[in-house]
CSV table of C-alpha atoms in Angstrom, one decimal:
chain,number,residue,atom,x,y,z
A,400,MET,CA,19.1,-28.1,-10.2
A,401,ALA,CA,19.2,-31.7,-8.9
A,402,ARG,CA,19.1,-34.4,-11.5
A,403,ILE,CA,17.2,-37.6,-10.5
A,404,VAL,CA,17.1,-40.7,-12.7
A,405,VAL,CA,14.5,-43.4,-12.1
A,406,LEU,CA,15.7,-46.7,-13.6
A,407,GLY,CA,12.5,-48.8,-14.4
A,408,ALA,CA,9.1,-47.9,-15.7
A,409,GLY,CA,7.0,-50.6,-14.0
A,410,ILE,CA,4.8,-50.3,-10.9
A,411,GLY,CA,7.6,-49.2,-8.7
A,412,GLY,CA,9.4,-46.9,-11.2
A,413,MET,CA,6.3,-45.1,-12.4
A,414,SER,CA,5.0,-44.6,-8.8
A,415,ALA,CA,8.4,-43.4,-7.7
A,416,ALA,CA,8.7,-40.8,-10.5
A,417,TYR,CA,5.2,-39.4,-9.8
A,418,GLU,CA,5.8,-39.3,-6.0
A,419,LEU,CA,9.2,-37.6,-6.4
A,420,ARG,CA,7.6,-34.9,-8.5
A,421,GLY,CA,4.7,-34.5,-6.1
A,422,THR,CA,7.0,-34.4,-3.0
A,423,LEU,CA,9.8,-32.3,-4.5
A,424,GLY,CA,7.9,-29.9,-6.7
A,425,GLN,CA,9.0,-28.7,-10.1
A,426,GLY,CA,12.6,-28.0,-9.2
A,427,PRO,CA,14.5,-31.2,-9.9
A,428,GLU,CA,14.9,-32.8,-13.3
A,429,ILE,CA,13.4,-36.2,-13.3
A,430,THR,CA,14.0,-38.8,-16.0
A,431,VAL,CA,12.6,-42.3,-16.2
A,432,ILE,CA,14.4,-45.0,-18.1
A,433,GLY,CA,12.2,-47.9,-19.3
A,434,GLU,CA,12.3,-51.0,-21.5
A,435,GLY,CA,10.1,-50.0,-24.4
A,436,ASP,CA,7.4,-47.3,-24.4
A,437,ARG,CA,4.6,-49.0,-22.4
A,438,PHE,CA,3.6,-49.5,-18.8
A,439,SER,CA,1.9,-52.8,-18.0
A,440,PHE,CA,-0.2,-53.6,-14.9
A,441,THR,CA,1.5,-56.9,-14.1
A,442,PRO,CA,-1.1,-58.2,-11.6
A,443,SER,CA,-3.6,-58.5,-14.5
A,444,ASN,CA,-1.4,-61.0,-16.5
A,445,PRO,CA,-3.1,-64.1,-15.2
A,446,TRP,CA,-6.3,-62.8,-16.8
A,447,VAL,CA,-4.5,-62.0,-20.1
A,448,ALA,CA,-3.2,-65.6,-20.1
A,449,VAL,CA,-6.7,-67.1,-20.2
A,450,GLY,CA,-8.2,-64.5,-22.6
A,451,TRP,CA,-10.1,-62.5,-19.9
A,452,ARG,CA,-8.1,-59.4,-20.7
A,453,LYS,CA,-6.4,-58.2,-23.9
A,454,PRO,CA,-2.9,-56.7,-23.6
A,455,SER,CA,-4.4,-53.3,-24.5
A,456,ASP,CA,-6.7,-53.5,-21.5
A,457,VAL,CA,-3.8,-53.5,-19.1
A,458,GLU,CA,-1.1,-51.4,-20.9
A,459,MET,CA,-0.7,-47.7,-21.5
A,460,PRO,CA,1.9,-45.5,-23.2
A,461,VAL,CA,4.4,-44.0,-20.7
A,462,ALA,CA,5.9,-40.8,-22.2
A,463,ARG,CA,2.6,-39.0,-22.7
A,464,TYR,CA,1.5,-39.3,-19.1
A,465,LEU,CA,4.9,-38.6,-17.5
A,466,ALA,CA,5.2,-35.5,-19.7
A,467,LYS,CA,2.1,-34.1,-18.0
A,468,LYS,CA,4.1,-34.0,-14.8
A,469,ASN,CA,7.2,-32.6,-16.4
A,470,ILE,CA,9.0,-36.0,-16.2
A,471,ALA,CA,11.3,-37.0,-19.1
A,472,PHE,CA,11.3,-40.6,-20.5
A,473,GLU,CA,13.9,-42.7,-22.2
A,474,GLY,CA,12.6,-46.0,-23.6
A,475,VAL,CA,15.8,-47.5,-25.0
A,476,GLY,CA,16.7,-49.3,-21.8
A,477,ALA,CA,19.9,-49.2,-19.7
A,478,GLU,CA,23.1,-50.9,-20.7
A,479,ARG,CA,24.7,-50.5,-17.3
A,480,VAL,CA,24.8,-48.4,-14.2
A,481,GLU,CA,28.2,-46.7,-13.6
A,482,PRO,CA,27.9,-45.7,-9.9
A,483,ASP,CA,31.5,-44.5,-9.6
A,484,HIS,CA,30.7,-41.9,-12.3
A,485,ASN,CA,27.1,-41.1,-11.3
A,486,ARG,CA,25.7,-42.0,-14.6
A,487,VAL,CA,23.7,-44.6,-16.5
A,488,ARG,CA,24.8,-45.8,-19.9
A,489,LEU,CA,21.9,-46.3,-22.3
A,490,ARG,CA,21.6,-49.1,-24.9
A,491,ASP,CA,22.1,-46.6,-27.7
A,492,GLY,CA,25.5,-45.5,-26.3
A,493,ARG,CA,24.3,-42.2,-24.7
A,494,THR,CA,24.7,-41.5,-21.0
A,495,LEU,CA,22.5,-39.9,-18.4
A,496,ASP,CA,24.3,-38.2,-15.4
A,497,TYR,CA,22.5,-38.1,-12.1
A,498,ASP,CA,22.8,-36.6,-8.6
A,499,TYR,CA,20.4,-39.3,-7.3
A,500,LEU,CA,19.5,-42.6,-8.9
A,501,VAL,CA,16.4,-44.6,-7.9
A,502,ILE,CA,16.7,-48.2,-9.1
A,503,ALA,CA,13.3,-49.9,-9.6
A,504,THR,CA,14.1,-52.2,-12.5
A,505,GLY,CA,12.1,-55.3,-11.3
A,506,PRO,CA,13.9,-58.6,-11.8
A,507,ARG,CA,15.6,-60.6,-14.4
A,508,LEU,CA,13.6,-63.8,-15.0
A,509,ALA,CA,16.0,-66.7,-14.4
A,510,PHE,CA,14.5,-69.3,-16.6
A,511,ASP,CA,18.0,-70.5,-17.4
A,512,GLU,CA,18.4,-72.0,-13.9
A,513,VAL,CA,16.2,-74.9,-14.8
A,514,PRO,CA,16.8,-76.7,-18.1
A,515,GLY,CA,13.7,-76.5,-20.4
A,516,LEU,CA,12.0,-73.8,-18.3
A,517,GLY,CA,10.3,-70.7,-19.9
A,518,PRO,CA,8.5,-69.7,-23.0
A,519,GLU,CA,11.6,-68.7,-25.0
A,520,GLY,CA,13.3,-71.9,-26.0
A,521,GLY,CA,11.6,-73.9,-23.2
A,522,PHE,CA,8.4,-75.8,-22.7
A,523,THR,CA,6.5,-73.9,-20.0
A,524,GLN,CA,4.6,-70.6,-20.1
A,525,SER,CA,5.0,-67.5,-18.0
A,526,ILE,CA,2.8,-64.7,-16.7
A,527,CYS,CA,5.6,-62.5,-15.4
A,528,THR,CA,5.3,-60.0,-18.3
A,529,THR,CA,2.3,-59.1,-20.5
A,530,PRO,CA,4.1,-60.4,-23.7
A,531,HIS,CA,4.7,-63.7,-21.9
A,532,ALA,CA,1.0,-63.8,-20.8
A,533,THR,CA,0.0,-63.1,-24.4
A,534,THR,CA,2.1,-66.1,-25.6
A,535,ALA,CA,0.5,-68.1,-22.8
A,536,TRP,CA,-2.9,-67.3,-24.1
A,537,GLN,CA,-2.0,-68.4,-27.6
A,538,ALA,CA,-0.7,-71.7,-26.2
A,539,TYR,CA,-3.8,-72.1,-24.0
A,540,GLN,CA,-6.1,-71.7,-27.1
A,541,ALA,CA,-4.2,-74.6,-28.8
A,542,PHE,CA,-4.4,-76.6,-25.5
A,543,LEU,CA,-8.2,-76.2,-25.5
A,544,GLU,CA,-8.4,-78.1,-28.8
A,545,ASN,CA,-6.7,-81.1,-27.1
A,546,PRO,CA,-6.8,-80.8,-23.3
A,547,GLY,CA,-4.9,-82.9,-20.9
A,548,PRO,CA,-2.8,-82.6,-17.7
A,549,VAL,CA,-1.7,-79.2,-16.5
A,550,VAL,CA,1.2,-78.3,-14.2
A,551,VAL,CA,1.3,-74.9,-12.5
A,552,GLY,CA,3.8,-73.7,-10.0
A,553,ALA,CA,7.1,-72.1,-9.2
A,554,ALA,CA,10.8,-72.9,-9.6
A,555,PRO,CA,13.4,-73.2,-6.7
A,556,MET,CA,14.4,-69.8,-5.3
A,557,ALA,CA,11.1,-68.3,-6.6
A,558,SER,CA,9.8,-65.5,-4.4
A,559,CYS,CA,6.5,-64.5,-6.0
A,560,PHE,CA,4.0,-67.3,-5.4
A,561,GLY,CA,0.7,-65.4,-5.5
A,562,PRO,CA,0.4,-65.3,-9.3
A,563,ALA,CA,0.9,-69.1,-9.4
A,564,TYR,CA,-1.9,-69.7,-7.0
A,565,GLU,CA,-4.1,-67.2,-8.9
A,566,PHE,CA,-3.4,-68.9,-12.2
A,567,ALA,CA,-4.1,-72.4,-11.0
A,568,MET,CA,-7.5,-71.4,-9.7
A,569,ILE,CA,-8.3,-69.0,-12.6
A,570,LEU,CA,-7.5,-71.9,-15.0
A,571,ASP,CA,-9.8,-74.2,-12.9
A,572,SER,CA,-12.6,-71.6,-13.1
A,573,ASP,CA,-12.1,-71.0,-16.9
A,574,LEU,CA,-12.1,-74.8,-17.7
A,575,ARG,CA,-15.3,-75.3,-15.7
A,576,LYS,CA,-17.0,-72.6,-17.6
A,577,ARG,CA,-15.9,-74.3,-20.8
A,578,ARG,CA,-17.1,-77.7,-19.5
A,579,LEU,CA,-13.6,-79.1,-19.9
A,580,ARG,CA,-12.5,-79.4,-16.3
A,581,ASP,CA,-13.2,-83.1,-16.1
A,582,ARG,CA,-10.6,-83.7,-18.8
A,583,VAL,CA,-7.8,-81.7,-17.1
A,584,PRO,CA,-5.9,-82.9,-14.1
A,585,ILE,CA,-4.2,-79.9,-12.4
A,586,THR,CA,-1.1,-80.2,-10.2
A,587,TYR,CA,0.5,-77.4,-8.3
A,588,VAL,CA,4.3,-77.7,-7.8
A,589,SER,CA,6.2,-75.4,-5.5
A,590,PRO,CA,9.4,-75.1,-3.4
A,591,GLU,CA,7.2,-73.9,-0.5
A,592,PRO,CA,7.2,-76.2,2.5
A,593,TYR,CA,3.4,-76.2,2.5
A,594,VAL,CA,0.5,-74.8,0.5
A,595,GLY,CA,-0.2,-71.3,1.6
A,596,HIS,CA,3.4,-70.6,2.8
A,597,MET,CA,3.8,-68.0,-0.1
A,598,GLY,CA,7.4,-67.2,0.9
A,599,LEU,CA,6.0,-65.5,4.0
A,600,GLY,CA,5.9,-68.3,6.5
A,601,GLY,CA,2.1,-68.3,6.0
A,602,VAL,CA,-0.4,-65.5,6.7
A,603,GLY,CA,-3.0,-66.4,9.3
A,604,ASP,CA,-4.5,-69.7,8.5
A,605,SER,CA,-3.4,-69.5,4.8
A,606,LYS,CA,-2.2,-73.1,4.9
A,607,GLY,CA,-5.7,-74.5,5.8
A,608,MET,CA,-7.5,-72.0,3.7
A,609,MET,CA,-5.5,-72.7,0.5
A,610,GLU,CA,-5.5,-76.5,1.1
A,611,SER,CA,-9.3,-76.3,1.4
A,612,GLU,CA,-9.5,-74.3,-1.9
A,613,PHE,CA,-7.3,-76.8,-3.7
A,614,ARG,CA,-9.3,-79.7,-2.4
A,615,GLN,CA,-12.6,-78.2,-3.5
A,616,ARG,CA,-11.2,-77.6,-6.9
A,617,HIS,CA,-9.5,-81.0,-7.2
A,618,ILE,CA,-6.1,-79.5,-7.6
A,619,GLN,CA,-3.3,-81.8,-6.4
A,620,TRP,CA,-0.1,-80.4,-5.0
A,621,ILE,CA,3.5,-81.3,-4.5
A,622,THR,CA,5.4,-79.0,-2.1
A,623,ASN,CA,9.0,-79.0,-0.9
A,624,ALA,CA,9.5,-79.6,-4.6
A,625,LYS,CA,12.5,-78.7,-6.8
A,626,ILE,CA,11.8,-78.7,-10.5
A,627,THR,CA,15.1,-80.1,-12.0
A,628,ALA,CA,14.3,-80.3,-15.7
A,629,VAL,CA,11.5,-79.8,-18.3
A,630,ARG,CA,11.1,-81.5,-21.6
A,631,ASP,CA,8.3,-81.3,-24.1
A,632,GLY,CA,5.3,-82.7,-22.2
A,633,GLU,CA,7.3,-83.9,-19.1
A,634,MET,CA,8.7,-82.3,-15.9
A,635,ASP,CA,11.1,-83.8,-13.5
A,636,VAL,CA,10.4,-82.9,-9.9
A,637,SER,CA,12.3,-83.9,-6.7
A,638,GLU,CA,10.2,-83.8,-3.6
A,639,MET,CA,11.9,-83.5,-0.2
A,640,ASP,CA,10.2,-85.3,2.7
A,641,ASP,CA,10.5,-84.4,6.4
A,642,ALA,CA,13.5,-86.8,6.8
A,643,GLY,CA,15.4,-85.1,4.0
A,644,GLN,CA,14.9,-87.9,1.6
A,645,GLN,CA,14.0,-87.2,-2.1
A,646,GLU,CA,11.2,-88.7,-4.1
A,647,VAL,CA,11.5,-88.1,-7.8
A,648,HIS,CA,8.3,-87.5,-9.9
A,649,THR,CA,8.0,-87.3,-13.6
A,650,LEU,CA,4.9,-85.3,-14.3
A,651,PRO,CA,3.2,-85.3,-17.7
A,652,PHE,CA,1.6,-82.1,-19.0
A,653,ARG,CA,0.0,-80.7,-22.1
A,654,TYR,CA,0.1,-77.2,-20.7
A,655,SER,CA,2.3,-75.7,-17.9
A,656,MET,CA,2.9,-72.3,-16.4
A,657,VAL,CA,5.9,-72.1,-14.0
A,658,LEU,CA,7.1,-68.9,-12.3
A,659,PRO,CA,10.9,-68.7,-12.4
A,660,ALA,CA,13.4,-67.5,-9.7
A,661,PHE,CA,14.4,-63.9,-9.9
A,662,THR,CA,17.9,-62.3,-10.1
A,663,GLY,CA,19.0,-58.7,-10.5
A,664,VAL,CA,19.1,-57.3,-14.0
A,665,PRO,CA,22.5,-57.2,-15.8
A,666,ALA,CA,22.6,-53.4,-15.9
A,667,VAL,CA,23.0,-53.0,-12.2
A,668,ARG,CA,25.6,-55.7,-11.5
A,669,GLN,CA,28.8,-53.8,-12.3
A,670,GLY,CA,29.3,-51.6,-9.2
A,671,GLU,CA,31.1,-53.3,-6.3
A,672,GLY,CA,29.0,-53.0,-3.2
A,673,LEU,CA,25.8,-52.3,-5.1
A,674,CYS,CA,24.4,-55.8,-5.3
A,675,ASN,CA,24.4,-59.1,-3.5
A,676,PRO,CA,25.6,-62.3,-5.3
A,677,ARG,CA,22.1,-62.7,-6.9
A,678,GLY,CA,22.2,-59.2,-8.3
A,679,PHE,CA,19.7,-57.6,-5.9
A,680,ILE,CA,20.4,-54.1,-4.7
A,681,LEU,CA,21.7,-53.8,-1.2
A,682,ILE,CA,19.8,-51.2,0.9
A,683,ASP,CA,19.7,-49.9,4.4
A,684,LYS,CA,16.5,-49.2,6.4
A,685,HIS,CA,16.1,-45.9,4.5
A,686,GLN,CA,16.1,-47.7,1.0
A,687,ARG,CA,19.7,-46.3,0.4
A,688,ASN,CA,22.6,-48.3,-0.8
A,689,PRO,CA,25.4,-48.4,1.8
A,690,ALA,CA,28.2,-48.1,-0.7
A,691,TYR,CA,26.7,-45.4,-2.8
A,692,PRO,CA,24.5,-43.2,-0.6
A,693,ASN,CA,23.0,-41.2,-3.6
A,694,ILE,CA,21.5,-44.5,-4.9
A,695,PHE,CA,18.2,-45.6,-3.6
A,696,SER,CA,16.2,-48.7,-4.6
A,697,LEU,CA,12.8,-50.2,-4.2
A,698,GLY,CA,10.5,-53.0,-5.4
A,699,VAL,CA,11.4,-56.5,-6.5
A,700,CYS,CA,15.0,-55.6,-7.3
A,701,VAL,CA,16.0,-55.0,-3.6
A,702,ALA,CA,17.8,-57.5,-1.5
A,703,ILE,CA,15.5,-58.9,1.2
A,704,PRO,CA,16.5,-62.1,3.1
A,705,PRO,CA,14.1,-65.0,3.2
A,706,VAL,CA,11.5,-64.9,5.9
A,707,GLU,CA,12.7,-68.3,7.1
A,708,ALA,CA,14.9,-71.2,5.9
A,709,THR,CA,13.1,-73.8,4.0
A,710,PRO,CA,14.2,-77.3,2.8
A,711,VAL,CA,14.0,-76.1,-0.9
A,712,PRO,CA,15.1,-72.5,-1.1
A,713,THR,CA,12.4,-69.8,-1.4
A,714,GLY,CA,12.6,-66.0,-1.5
A,715,ALA,CA,10.5,-63.3,0.2
A,716,PRO,CA,7.9,-61.6,-2.1
A,717,LYS,CA,7.6,-57.9,-2.5
A,718,THR,CA,3.9,-57.1,-2.7
A,719,GLY,CA,2.3,-54.0,-4.3
A,720,PHE,CA,1.6,-52.0,-1.2
A,721,MET,CA,5.0,-52.9,0.2
A,722,ILE,CA,6.5,-51.4,-2.9
A,723,GLU,CA,4.4,-48.3,-2.5
A,724,SER,CA,5.7,-47.9,1.0
A,725,MET,CA,9.3,-48.1,-0.3
A,726,VAL,CA,8.4,-45.4,-2.9
A,727,THR,CA,7.2,-43.0,-0.2
A,728,ALA,CA,10.2,-43.6,1.9
A,729,VAL,CA,12.6,-42.9,-1.0
A,730,ALA,CA,10.8,-39.7,-2.0
A,731,HIS,CA,10.9,-38.3,1.6
A,732,ASN,CA,14.5,-39.2,2.1
A,733,ILE,CA,15.6,-37.6,-1.2
A,734,GLN,CA,13.6,-34.5,-0.1
A,735,ALA,CA,15.5,-34.5,3.2
A,736,GLU,CA,18.9,-34.9,1.4
A,737,LEU,CA,18.1,-32.0,-0.9
A,738,ALA,CA,17.2,-29.8,2.1
A,739,GLY,CA,20.4,-30.8,4.0
A,740,ARG,CA,18.6,-32.8,6.6
A,741,PRO,CA,19.3,-36.4,7.7
A,742,VAL,CA,17.2,-39.1,6.2
A,743,THR,CA,14.7,-40.6,8.6
A,744,ALA,CA,11.8,-42.2,6.6
A,745,GLU,CA,11.5,-46.0,6.7
A,746,ALA,CA,9.1,-48.1,4.7
A,747,THR,CA,6.6,-50.1,6.8
A,748,TRP,CA,6.9,-53.1,4.5
A,749,ASN,CA,3.3,-53.9,5.2
A,750,ALA,CA,1.9,-56.6,2.8
A,751,ILE,CA,-1.5,-56.4,1.3
A,752,CYS,CA,-2.4,-59.0,-1.4
A,753,LEU,CA,-5.6,-59.5,-3.3
A,754,ALA,CA,-5.4,-62.9,-5.1
A,755,ASP,CA,-8.1,-63.6,-7.7
A,756,MET,CA,-9.5,-67.2,-8.0
A,757,GLY,CA,-11.7,-66.7,-11.0
A,758,ASP,CA,-15.0,-66.7,-9.3
A,759,THR,CA,-13.9,-65.8,-5.7
A,760,GLY,CA,-10.6,-64.6,-4.2
A,761,ALA,CA,-8.3,-64.5,-1.2
A,762,ALA,CA,-7.1,-61.4,0.7
A,763,PHE,CA,-4.0,-61.5,2.8
A,764,VAL,CA,-2.8,-58.7,5.2
A,765,ALA,CA,0.6,-59.0,7.0
A,766,LEU,CA,1.7,-56.0,9.1
A,767,PRO,CA,4.6,-56.0,8.7
A,768,GLN,CA,5.5,-58.6,6.0
A,769,ILE,CA,8.4,-60.1,8.0
A,770,PRO,CA,7.4,-61.7,11.3
A,771,PRO,CA,6.7,-61.1,14.2
A,772,ARG,CA,3.6,-59.2,13.0
A,773,ASN,CA,1.2,-56.8,14.5
A,774,VAL,CA,-1.6,-58.0,12.3
A,775,THR,CA,-2.0,-61.3,10.4
A,776,TRP,CA,-5.2,-61.7,8.4
A,777,ALA,CA,-6.5,-63.9,5.6
A,778,LYS,CA,-10.0,-64.2,4.1
A,779,VAL,CA,-11.7,-65.8,1.1
A,780,GLY,CA,-14.8,-64.4,-0.5
A,781,LYS,CA,-16.4,-63.2,-3.7
A,782,TRP,CA,-15.8,-59.6,-2.7
A,783,VAL,CA,-12.0,-60.2,-3.2
A,784,HIS,CA,-12.7,-61.0,-6.9
A,785,VAL,CA,-14.6,-57.7,-7.3
A,786,ALA,CA,-12.0,-55.8,-5.3
A,787,LYS,CA,-9.2,-57.1,-7.6
A,788,ILE,CA,-11.0,-55.9,-10.7
A,789,ALA,CA,-11.7,-52.5,-9.1
A,790,PHE,CA,-8.1,-52.2,-8.1
A,791,GLU,CA,-6.9,-52.9,-11.6
A,792,LYS,CA,-9.0,-50.0,-12.9
A,793,TYR,CA,-8.0,-47.7,-10.0
A,794,PHE,CA,-4.3,-48.3,-10.4
A,795,LEU,CA,-4.3,-47.7,-14.2
A,796,MET,CA,-6.2,-44.5,-13.6
A,797,LYS,CA,-3.6,-43.5,-11.0
A,798,MET,CA,-0.7,-44.1,-13.5
A,799,LYS,CA,-2.5,-41.9,-16.0
A,800,SER,CA,-3.3,-39.1,-13.5
A,801,GLY,CA,0.0,-39.1,-11.6
A,802,ASN,CA,-2.0,-38.9,-8.3
A,803,THR,CA,0.2,-40.9,-6.0
A,804,GLU,CA,-2.1,-41.1,-3.0
A,805,PRO,CA,-5.8,-40.7,-3.9
A,806,ILE,CA,-8.4,-40.3,-1.2
A,807,TYR,CA,-8.9,-44.1,-1.0
A,808,GLU,CA,-5.3,-44.7,0.1
A,809,LYS,CA,-5.0,-41.6,2.2
A,810,TYR,CA,-8.0,-42.3,4.5
A,811,VAL,CA,-9.4,-45.8,4.0
A,812,LEU,CA,-6.1,-47.6,4.5
A,813,LYS,CA,-5.3,-45.3,7.4
A,814,LEU,CA,-8.5,-46.3,9.1
A,815,LEU,CA,-7.3,-49.9,8.9
A,816,GLY,CA,-4.0,-48.9,10.5
A,817,ILE,CA,-2.1,-49.5,7.3
A,818,MET,CA,0.6,-46.9,6.8
A,819,ARG,CA,3.2,-46.4,4.1
A,820,THR,CA,6.1,-45.1,6.3
A,821,ARG,CA,7.0,-44.9,10.0
C-alpha cells in the first residue's frame, strides 16, 4: 500500500489531500502534516483585520473533516524533510515514512529582511495569517481612537500584492463608514513598477483601472519603492525613478500593514537539489522535483521565476485557481506513477483573482498567468464584492465536504474556457 504524505494543511495541502483521495480511491495511506489543528481561509484575512469577520468565521478544525475521507492528520508540524531517506521528521521527534511526498507548506514570512517590519517585534501589521489579522484588528481598534496617517503596501521581493490592494481599499471603505476617512491620509507603497502590475506585468488595463480607483479614493502611491527600515511611527522608503536615481522618503504613520517577501520554510531546506537559494521547491512541468522524483510540490512554496525584471525586485504570485490546477496535476501524476505509466499532466497555471474593495471589487483573469496570454481580462464592479463573499462560503464548504470539483467548477469554469490541466 502506497504511503503519501502531504506537508501543509492550507488551501493547497487540504485540496491536495482530498483530490488525492478522490483520484486514487481508498488504497493509499494519506497523511497530512499541519501547523496546529485548524484550517484558515487566508483570502478572508483582510476582512478579519477590520472586524468584518471573526477568526471563527474563516477557520475550521482539520482532523475531523479529513477523517471522513480516511485521511490521517498530524498537527505537530514538520521539523525537516529528509528526502534521501524518504521521511519527514516531526517536531515531537517522530518520523513519517513516505513513498510520495507532496509539499504544500506555503511560505515563510520574511519580515526579518526589513528592520522593524512585522507584528512580532516590529511596527507594522500583517494579514498573511489569521492570527496576524486578529492582531491587526486589535491594533486597528486602538488606531480608531486616535486616527492619523496610514501606510499600506509590500516589501521588496514580495510576490503577493492582491491582499495589499484589497486592504488599502477595504480600509478606505471602513473609515468612510465610520466618518473618519477625512482624518486618515493613506499611502500605498510597493516595489511594483506601477500600480496594477501585481507581479504579473499587469492584467489587461489593470494599471489604468487601479490608478483610477486609488484617485477616486484619495489613496496616494509610491511605486518602484524599497522599504528599507521601519521605526515606531516612521517608515524609510527609497523610490527608484526611470533614470535609476533614488529619492528617499520618510513616511509617518499611525497604522501600517505591509506584506513581507516570502521564502521557503526551514523544514524543506535540507535536501540538496530540493530548493532554490530562497528555499522554494524546484519543480518540472509535472510539479515533480528533478532531484527527487517521488516529491511533488504545489502552491506558494514552489519556485517560479518573476514574470519580468523590475527595478525593485518582485516575485510572481500564485493565485488560488493556479494552485488548484497544480493540485489536479499532482494527483493525476501520482495516479500515473502508481499505475506504472509515465506522468503527463501539466497545470495550466491560469490565474483568476477576485479582489474585494469593501463596497465594490476587481476581477482579474490571466490565461495563462505568465505571458504571452490567450486571455487577459480585468473588470471592476459591485458583483465582484458579492462574488468574493460567495466564494468564501463555497470554499469553506468544499473543505468540509471534501468535494474537490463541485458542479460550479466542473461546468461553469469550463464554459469560460478555464481548465485546471492540459
